[in-house]
Structure formats: structure tokens, C-alpha cells
Amino acid sequence: MKITAKCYYALIASVELAGSYGKGPVRAARIAEIHGIPVRFLELILNDLKSAEIVESKRGVDGGFSLKSLPAEIRVYDIFKAIDGELIMIDCEKVSAGECMLKEYMHGLRAVIYDYLHNTTLAELAESCRNGGNGLNYVI
């Protein structure tokens, strides 16, 4: 499974906001500068997360973005869904008949990926990032 750059940047921004939870809003430009993300693109992503009620924004001198809920209450899946929509492994209407032979297998794969994303909170992802990415493991 390959995630889009937009979703990847949404995860990065969400992890940054989780690290700043309760400390006030964070400007998109600050996150963009730290991670080398085009600021306008990040603002669009954060607005998508705002529409999904994952983040909220505040205008003004002390403005920026912050998480709307505790990081432990936000599922990584919610971020994926807000940015890229539902997980679809194979859309049989758009592929040849031979590839649809794998439909049931792909549904099983989607279920495993969904479970992993849905059972991982943003707090857990942020903790894993603080530990050098070694904290989350999933075995099939």
C-alpha cells in the first residue's frame, strides 16, 4: 500500500500537533518549515483535517492549528480517511476481470490494514515517532 504525499504530510502535522497538545495553537508555517512541506499545501491539508473535525484553528497573532480531541482519542485511520477517503484495495469496476480474481484476498488485506490504522491512536503514533519509530509493530 502506498500512501499519498498529502496523507503523509497530514500524519506528520498531526504528530506535531499531538506533541503540542494543550500548549496552544501551532502555526502551519512552523510545521512546514521544520519538515520541508510547502506551507500552502500544508494549510490545505490542515483545513481538510479541520473539516473532518480532527483539528481546529484560531485566527490572529496567537493563532494556528490544534487538535480538537486528545491524541489518545484520535485514530490514525481517521486521518487517512479525512485525507484519502475510504481504503480501497481494488476497484473492480476500474480493472480487468483477471485482477478481480483477487477481490476476496484484497478485502482481507484491507481488513488487516484497517484494523491496524483503526487500532492505533495518534498518541501511540506520536510516541513511536519520539522513540525513533520503533514503538509500533504489527504481526500478521
CSV table of C-alpha atoms in Angstrom, one decimal:
chain,number,residue,atom,x,y,z
A,1,MET,CA,0.0,0.0,0.0
A,2,LYS,CA,1.4,3.4,-0.9
A,3,ILE,CA,0.0,6.4,0.8
A,4,THR,CA,-0.2,9.8,-0.9
A,5,ALA,CA,2.2,12.7,0.0
A,6,LYS,CA,-0.9,14.6,1.2
A,7,CYS,CA,-1.7,11.8,3.7
A,8,TYR,CA,1.9,11.5,4.8
A,9,TYR,CA,2.1,15.2,5.5
A,10,ALA,CA,-1.3,15.0,7.3
A,11,LEU,CA,0.2,12.4,9.6
A,12,ILE,CA,3.4,14.5,10.2
A,13,ALA,CA,1.3,17.6,11.0
A,14,SER,CA,-1.0,15.5,13.3
A,15,VAL,CA,2.1,14.1,15.2
A,16,GLU,CA,3.4,17.7,15.6
A,17,LEU,CA,0.1,18.9,16.9
A,18,ALA,CA,-0.1,15.9,19.3
A,19,GLY,CA,3.3,16.9,20.7
A,20,SER,CA,2.0,20.4,21.3
A,21,TYR,CA,-1.4,19.3,22.7
A,22,GLY,CA,-2.5,21.6,25.5
A,23,LYS,CA,0.2,24.2,24.7
A,24,GLY,CA,-1.8,26.3,22.3
A,25,PRO,CA,-2.1,26.5,18.6
A,26,VAL,CA,0.8,25.8,16.2
A,27,ARG,CA,1.2,27.8,13.0
A,28,ALA,CA,1.2,25.8,9.8
A,29,ALA,CA,4.3,27.7,8.7
A,30,ARG,CA,6.2,26.4,11.7
A,31,ILE,CA,5.4,22.7,10.9
A,32,ALA,CA,6.0,23.3,7.2
A,33,GLU,CA,9.5,24.8,7.9
A,34,ILE,CA,10.5,22.0,10.3
A,35,HIS,CA,9.5,19.3,7.8
A,36,GLY,CA,10.1,20.9,4.5
A,37,ILE,CA,6.5,20.8,3.5
A,38,PRO,CA,5.1,23.6,1.2
A,39,VAL,CA,3.2,25.8,3.6
A,40,ARG,CA,0.2,26.4,1.3
A,41,PHE,CA,-0.2,22.7,0.7
A,42,LEU,CA,0.0,22.1,4.4
A,43,GLU,CA,-2.6,24.7,5.1
A,44,LEU,CA,-5.0,22.9,2.6
A,45,ILE,CA,-4.3,19.6,4.4
A,46,LEU,CA,-4.9,21.1,7.8
A,47,ASN,CA,-8.2,22.6,6.5
A,48,ASP,CA,-9.2,19.1,5.4
A,49,LEU,CA,-8.4,17.8,8.9
A,50,LYS,CA,-10.5,20.7,10.2
A,51,SER,CA,-13.4,19.8,8.0
A,52,ALA,CA,-13.1,16.3,9.5
A,53,GLU,CA,-13.2,17.8,13.0
A,54,ILE,CA,-9.8,16.4,13.8
A,55,VAL,CA,-8.2,19.8,14.2
A,56,GLU,CA,-9.4,23.3,15.0
A,57,SER,CA,-8.0,26.7,14.1
A,58,LYS,CA,-7.6,30.0,15.8
A,59,ARG,CA,-7.0,33.2,13.9
A,60,GLY,CA,-4.9,36.1,15.0
A,61,VAL,CA,-1.4,36.7,16.5
A,62,ASP,CA,-1.7,33.7,18.7
A,63,GLY,CA,-3.5,31.7,16.1
A,64,GLY,CA,-2.7,28.4,14.4
A,65,PHE,CA,-4.0,24.8,14.5
A,66,SER,CA,-4.5,22.4,17.4
A,67,LEU,CA,-6.1,19.0,17.9
A,68,LYS,CA,-9.8,19.1,18.6
A,69,SER,CA,-9.6,16.0,20.8
A,70,LEU,CA,-7.0,14.3,23.0
A,71,PRO,CA,-4.3,12.5,20.8
A,72,ALA,CA,-5.4,9.2,22.5
A,73,GLU,CA,-8.9,9.7,21.2
A,74,ILE,CA,-7.9,10.2,17.5
A,75,ARG,CA,-7.4,7.1,15.4
A,76,VAL,CA,-4.7,7.1,12.7
A,77,TYR,CA,-7.5,5.7,10.4
A,78,ASP,CA,-9.5,9.0,10.9
A,79,ILE,CA,-6.6,11.0,9.5
A,80,PHE,CA,-6.2,8.6,6.5
A,81,LYS,CA,-10.0,8.8,5.9
A,82,ALA,CA,-10.1,12.6,6.1
A,83,ILE,CA,-7.4,13.0,3.5
A,84,ASP,CA,-7.7,10.0,1.2
A,85,GLY,CA,-11.2,8.6,1.8
A,86,GLU,CA,-12.0,5.0,2.5
A,87,LEU,CA,-9.4,2.3,2.0
A,88,ILE,CA,-10.0,0.7,-1.4
A,89,MET,CA,-7.5,-2.0,-2.5
A,90,ILE,CA,-9.1,-2.9,-5.8
A,91,ASP,CA,-12.0,-1.2,-7.5
A,92,CYS,CA,-13.2,-4.0,-9.8
A,93,GLU,CA,-15.1,-1.5,-12.0
A,94,LYS,CA,-11.7,0.0,-13.0
A,95,VAL,CA,-9.6,-3.1,-13.6
A,96,SER,CA,-9.6,-6.0,-15.9
A,97,ALA,CA,-11.6,-9.1,-15.0
A,98,GLY,CA,-8.5,-11.1,-14.2
A,99,GLU,CA,-7.4,-8.7,-11.4
A,100,CYS,CA,-10.8,-9.0,-9.8
A,101,MET,CA,-10.0,-12.7,-9.1
A,102,LEU,CA,-8.0,-11.2,-6.2
A,103,LYS,CA,-11.1,-9.4,-4.8
A,104,GLU,CA,-11.6,-11.5,-1.7
A,105,TYR,CA,-7.9,-11.6,-0.9
A,106,MET,CA,-7.7,-7.8,-1.2
A,107,HIS,CA,-10.7,-7.4,1.0
A,108,GLY,CA,-8.8,-9.5,3.7
A,109,LEU,CA,-5.7,-7.3,3.2
A,110,ARG,CA,-7.8,-4.2,3.5
A,111,ALA,CA,-9.3,-5.5,6.8
A,112,VAL,CA,-5.8,-6.1,8.2
A,113,ILE,CA,-4.7,-2.6,7.2
A,114,TYR,CA,-7.9,-1.1,8.5
A,115,ASP,CA,-7.6,-2.8,11.9
A,116,TYR,CA,-4.0,-1.6,12.2
A,117,LEU,CA,-4.9,2.0,11.4
A,118,HIS,CA,-8.1,2.0,13.4
A,119,ASN,CA,-6.4,0.4,16.5
A,120,THR,CA,-3.5,2.9,16.5
A,121,THR,CA,-4.1,6.2,18.2
A,122,LEU,CA,-2.4,9.4,17.3
A,123,ALA,CA,-0.9,9.3,20.8
A,124,GLU,CA,0.7,6.0,20.1
A,125,LEU,CA,2.0,7.1,16.7
A,126,ALA,CA,3.5,10.3,18.3
A,127,GLU,CA,5.1,8.2,21.0
A,128,SER,CA,6.5,5.8,18.3
A,129,CYS,CA,8.0,8.8,16.5
A,130,ARG,CA,9.6,10.2,19.6
A,131,ASN,CA,11.2,6.7,20.1
A,132,GLY,CA,12.7,6.7,16.6
A,133,GLY,CA,9.8,4.9,15.0
A,134,ASN,CA,10.5,1.6,16.9
A,135,GLY,CA,7.4,1.6,19.0
A,136,LEU,CA,4.7,0.2,16.7
A,137,ASN,CA,4.9,-3.3,15.4
A,138,TYR,CA,2.2,-5.4,13.8
A,139,VAL,CA,2.5,-9.1,13.1
A,140,ILE,CA,0.1,-10.9,10.8
